[in-house]
mmCIF file of C-alpha atoms in Angstrom:
data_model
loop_
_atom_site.group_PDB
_atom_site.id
_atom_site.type_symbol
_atom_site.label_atom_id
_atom_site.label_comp_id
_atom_site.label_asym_id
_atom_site.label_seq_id
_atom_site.Cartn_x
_atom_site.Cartn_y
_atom_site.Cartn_z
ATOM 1 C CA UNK O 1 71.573 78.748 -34.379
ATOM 2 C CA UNK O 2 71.654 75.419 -32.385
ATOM 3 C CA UNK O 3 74.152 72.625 -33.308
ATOM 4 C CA UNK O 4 74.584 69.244 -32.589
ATOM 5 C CA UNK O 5 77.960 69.429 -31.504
ATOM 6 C CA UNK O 6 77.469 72.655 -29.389
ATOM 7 C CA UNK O 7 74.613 70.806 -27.333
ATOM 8 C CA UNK O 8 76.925 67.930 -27.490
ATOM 9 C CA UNK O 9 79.536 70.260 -25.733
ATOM 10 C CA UNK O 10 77.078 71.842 -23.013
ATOM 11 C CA UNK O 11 75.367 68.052 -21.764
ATOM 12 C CA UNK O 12 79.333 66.988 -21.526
ATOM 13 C CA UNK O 13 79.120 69.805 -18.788
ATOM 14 C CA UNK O 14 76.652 68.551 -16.859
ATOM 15 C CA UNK O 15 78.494 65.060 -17.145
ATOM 16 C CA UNK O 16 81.746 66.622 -15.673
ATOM 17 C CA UNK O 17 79.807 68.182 -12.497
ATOM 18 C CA UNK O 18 77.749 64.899 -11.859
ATOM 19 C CA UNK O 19 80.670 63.364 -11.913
ATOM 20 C CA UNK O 20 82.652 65.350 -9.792
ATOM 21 C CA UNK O 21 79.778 65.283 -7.242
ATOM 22 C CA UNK O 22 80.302 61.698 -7.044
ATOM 23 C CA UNK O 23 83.539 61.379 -7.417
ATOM 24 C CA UNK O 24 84.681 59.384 -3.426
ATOM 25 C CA UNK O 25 81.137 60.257 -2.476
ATOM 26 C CA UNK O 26 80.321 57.655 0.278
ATOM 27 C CA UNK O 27 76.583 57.099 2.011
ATOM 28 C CA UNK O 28 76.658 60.225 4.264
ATOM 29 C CA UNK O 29 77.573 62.763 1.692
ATOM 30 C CA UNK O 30 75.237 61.314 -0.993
ATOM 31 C CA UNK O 31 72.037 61.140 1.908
ATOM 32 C CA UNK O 32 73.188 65.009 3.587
ATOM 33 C CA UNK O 33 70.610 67.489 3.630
ATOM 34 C CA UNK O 34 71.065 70.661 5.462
ATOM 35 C CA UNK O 35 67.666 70.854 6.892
ATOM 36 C CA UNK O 36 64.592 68.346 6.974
ATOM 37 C CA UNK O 37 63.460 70.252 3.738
ATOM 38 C CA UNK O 38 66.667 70.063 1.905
ATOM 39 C CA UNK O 39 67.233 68.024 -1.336
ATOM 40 C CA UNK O 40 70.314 65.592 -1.047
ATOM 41 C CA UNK O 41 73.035 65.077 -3.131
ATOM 42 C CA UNK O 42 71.328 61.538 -4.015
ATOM 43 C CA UNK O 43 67.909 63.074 -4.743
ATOM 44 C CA UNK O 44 69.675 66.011 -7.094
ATOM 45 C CA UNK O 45 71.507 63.516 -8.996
ATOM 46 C CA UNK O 46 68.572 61.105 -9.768
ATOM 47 C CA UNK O 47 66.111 63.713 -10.031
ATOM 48 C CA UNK O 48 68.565 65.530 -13.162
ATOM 49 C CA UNK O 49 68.911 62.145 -14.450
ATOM 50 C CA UNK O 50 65.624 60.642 -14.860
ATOM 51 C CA UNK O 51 64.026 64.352 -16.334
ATOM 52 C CA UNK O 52 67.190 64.110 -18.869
ATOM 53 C CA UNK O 53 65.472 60.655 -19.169
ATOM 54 C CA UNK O 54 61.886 61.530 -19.081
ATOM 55 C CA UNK O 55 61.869 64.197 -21.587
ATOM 56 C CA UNK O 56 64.295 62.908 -24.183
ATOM 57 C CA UNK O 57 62.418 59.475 -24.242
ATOM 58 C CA UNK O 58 59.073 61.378 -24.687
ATOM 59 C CA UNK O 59 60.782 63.414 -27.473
ATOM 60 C CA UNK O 60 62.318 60.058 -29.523
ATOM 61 C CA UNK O 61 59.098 58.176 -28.571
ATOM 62 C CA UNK O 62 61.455 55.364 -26.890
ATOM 63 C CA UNK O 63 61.347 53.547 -23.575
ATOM 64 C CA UNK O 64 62.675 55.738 -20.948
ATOM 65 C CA UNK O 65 66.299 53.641 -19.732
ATOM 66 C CA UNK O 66 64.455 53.886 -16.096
ATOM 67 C CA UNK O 67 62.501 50.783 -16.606
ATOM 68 C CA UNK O 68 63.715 49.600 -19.984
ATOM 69 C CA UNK O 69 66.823 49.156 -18.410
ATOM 70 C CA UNK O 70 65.763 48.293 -15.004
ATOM 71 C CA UNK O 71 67.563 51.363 -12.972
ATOM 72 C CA UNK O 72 63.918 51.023 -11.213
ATOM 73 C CA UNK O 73 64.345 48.232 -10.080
ATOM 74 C CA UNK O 74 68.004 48.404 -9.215
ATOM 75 C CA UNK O 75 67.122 51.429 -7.437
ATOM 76 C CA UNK O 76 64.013 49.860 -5.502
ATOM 77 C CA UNK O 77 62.715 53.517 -4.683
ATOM 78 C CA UNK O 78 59.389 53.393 -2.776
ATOM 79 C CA UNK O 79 57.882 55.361 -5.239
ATOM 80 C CA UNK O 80 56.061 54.361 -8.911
ATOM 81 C CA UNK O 81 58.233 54.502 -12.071
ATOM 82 C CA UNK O 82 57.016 57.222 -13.735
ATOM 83 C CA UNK O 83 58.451 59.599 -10.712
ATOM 84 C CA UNK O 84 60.821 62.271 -11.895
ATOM 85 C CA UNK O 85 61.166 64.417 -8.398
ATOM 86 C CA UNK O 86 58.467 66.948 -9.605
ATOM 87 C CA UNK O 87 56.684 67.816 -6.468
ATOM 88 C CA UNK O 88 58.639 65.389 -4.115
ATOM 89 C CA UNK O 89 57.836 65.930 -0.150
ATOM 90 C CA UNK O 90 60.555 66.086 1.652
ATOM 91 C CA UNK O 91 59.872 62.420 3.059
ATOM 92 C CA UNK O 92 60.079 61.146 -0.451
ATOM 93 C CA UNK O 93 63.116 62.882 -1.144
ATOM 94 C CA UNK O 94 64.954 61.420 1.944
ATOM 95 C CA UNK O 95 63.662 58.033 0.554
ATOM 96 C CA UNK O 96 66.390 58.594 -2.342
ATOM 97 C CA UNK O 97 69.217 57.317 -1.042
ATOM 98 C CA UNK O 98 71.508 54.951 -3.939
ATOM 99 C CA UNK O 99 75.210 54.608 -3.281
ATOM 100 C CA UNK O 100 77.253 56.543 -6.144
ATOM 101 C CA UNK O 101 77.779 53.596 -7.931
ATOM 102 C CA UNK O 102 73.815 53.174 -9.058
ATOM 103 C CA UNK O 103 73.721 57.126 -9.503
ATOM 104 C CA UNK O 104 76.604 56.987 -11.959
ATOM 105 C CA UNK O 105 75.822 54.492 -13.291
ATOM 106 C CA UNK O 106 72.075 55.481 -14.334
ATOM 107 C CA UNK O 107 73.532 58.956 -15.040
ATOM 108 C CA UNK O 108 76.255 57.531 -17.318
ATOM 109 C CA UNK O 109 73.661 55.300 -19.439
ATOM 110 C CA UNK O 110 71.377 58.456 -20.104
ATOM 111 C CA UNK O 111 73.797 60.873 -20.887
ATOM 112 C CA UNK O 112 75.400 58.158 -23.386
ATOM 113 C CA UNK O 113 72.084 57.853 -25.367
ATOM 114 C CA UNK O 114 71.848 61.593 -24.914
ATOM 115 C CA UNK O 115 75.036 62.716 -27.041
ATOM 116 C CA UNK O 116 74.827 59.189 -29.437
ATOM 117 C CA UNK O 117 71.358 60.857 -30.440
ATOM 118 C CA UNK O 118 72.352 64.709 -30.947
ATOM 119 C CA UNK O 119 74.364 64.047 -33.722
ATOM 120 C CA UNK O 120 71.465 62.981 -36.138
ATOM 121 C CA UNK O 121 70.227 66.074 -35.624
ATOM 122 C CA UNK O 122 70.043 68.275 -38.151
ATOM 123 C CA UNK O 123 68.794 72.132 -38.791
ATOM 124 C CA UNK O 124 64.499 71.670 -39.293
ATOM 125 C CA UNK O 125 64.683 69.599 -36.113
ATOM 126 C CA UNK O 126 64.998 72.242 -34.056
ATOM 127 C CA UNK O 127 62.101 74.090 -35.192
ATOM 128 C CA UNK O 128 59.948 70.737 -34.615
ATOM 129 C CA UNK O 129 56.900 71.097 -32.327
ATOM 130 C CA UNK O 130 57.172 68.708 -29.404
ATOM 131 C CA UNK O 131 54.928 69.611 -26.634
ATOM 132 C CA UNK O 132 51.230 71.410 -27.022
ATOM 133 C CA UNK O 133 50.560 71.981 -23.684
ATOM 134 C CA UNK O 134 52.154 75.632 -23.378
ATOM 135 C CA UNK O 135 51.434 78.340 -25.395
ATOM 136 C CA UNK O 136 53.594 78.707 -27.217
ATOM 137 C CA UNK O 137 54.248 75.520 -28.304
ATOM 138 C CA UNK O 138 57.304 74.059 -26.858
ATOM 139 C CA UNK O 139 59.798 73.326 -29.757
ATOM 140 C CA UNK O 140 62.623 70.527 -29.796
ATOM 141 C CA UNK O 141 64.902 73.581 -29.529
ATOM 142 C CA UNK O 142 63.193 74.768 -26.479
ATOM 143 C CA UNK O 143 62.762 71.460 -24.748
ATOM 144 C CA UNK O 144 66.470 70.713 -25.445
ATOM 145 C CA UNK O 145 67.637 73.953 -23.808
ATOM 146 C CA UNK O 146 65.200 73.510 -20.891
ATOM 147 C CA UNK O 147 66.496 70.181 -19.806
ATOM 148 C CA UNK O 148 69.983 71.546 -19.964
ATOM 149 C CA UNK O 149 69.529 74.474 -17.680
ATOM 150 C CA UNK O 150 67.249 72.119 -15.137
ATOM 151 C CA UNK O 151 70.040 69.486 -15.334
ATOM 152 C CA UNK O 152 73.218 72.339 -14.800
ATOM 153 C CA UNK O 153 71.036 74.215 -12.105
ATOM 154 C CA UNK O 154 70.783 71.022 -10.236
ATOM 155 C CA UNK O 155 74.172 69.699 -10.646
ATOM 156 C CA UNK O 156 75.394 73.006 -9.092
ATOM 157 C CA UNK O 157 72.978 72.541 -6.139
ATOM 158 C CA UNK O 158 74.284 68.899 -5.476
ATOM 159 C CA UNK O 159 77.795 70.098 -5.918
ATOM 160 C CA UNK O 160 76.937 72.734 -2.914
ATOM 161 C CA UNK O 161 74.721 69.955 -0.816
ATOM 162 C CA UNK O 162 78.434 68.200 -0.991
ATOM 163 C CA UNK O 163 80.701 71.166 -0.437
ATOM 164 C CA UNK O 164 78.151 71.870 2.819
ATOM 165 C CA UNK O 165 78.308 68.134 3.556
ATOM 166 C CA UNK O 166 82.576 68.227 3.552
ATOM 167 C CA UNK O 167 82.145 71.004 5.595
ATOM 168 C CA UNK O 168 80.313 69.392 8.164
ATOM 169 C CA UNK O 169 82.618 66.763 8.421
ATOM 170 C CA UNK O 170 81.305 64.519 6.445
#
């Protein structure tokens, strides 16, 4: 059975590795790709961010923090709003390029309304049908789970992009 505090628990995780990833990270190691195709450590980070942002906002039927709070603007990616990453070319992705302040900083904000909104969470939530378009339905369990696992996988790719970057010299 899932609990508040144990989802609590695992998004803390991902909060720990994005901000490790970060942590000193100047211009070149946030923009490094190790080919033309590769995602960056800047385009991992805001691409785990604004689905954290995109999906949980759908879910509470709020404003996602991306424009509500202007991180688009601030940002100033060449790109519309609603943008996640999904389906990127590589161009685009080399077009995300904040400094680690911005990426933090965005990443920070989401996370916070993440874990101040697990907490009212209780048991029948889970169960609650949030998405149609699959088969089967996609429950708030599910959807909860699934944004987890996309936002650890890609915190463990940007920590790699950054251990390959350091190892370039970087």
């Amino acid at each position: 059975m899932l609990s508040s505090e144990l989802l609590i628990d695992a998004y803390g995780r991902i909060r720990g590795a994005v901000h490790n990833v970060l942590a000193d990270a100047g211009p070149e190691i946030l923009a490094y790709r190790p080919d033309s195709q590769a995602n960056s450590v800047a385009w991992l980070v805001w691409h785990l961010t604004r689905v954290q942002d995109d999906h949980l906002s759908e879910i509470k039927e709020e404003k996602q923090l991306w424009t509500a709070a202007g991180w688009a603007e601030r940002f100033a990616l060449p790109f519309g709003n609603d943008a996640t990453g999904y389906g990127q070319t590589a161009l685009e992705v080399g077009q995300v390029r904040p400094d680690a302040d911005h990426l933090g900083g965005y990443f920070d904000a989401v996370h916070s309304r993440t874990v101040a909104w697990l907490p009212t969470l209780v048991a029948a939530d889970f169960g609650r049908v949030v998405d149609l378009r699959w088969t089967p339905p996609v429950t708030l369990a599910v959807r909860l789970v699934s944004v987890l696992a996309d936002d650890l996988q890609h915190a463990g790719q940007a920590a790699y992009v950054r251990g390959l970057a350091e190892r370039a010299g970087l």
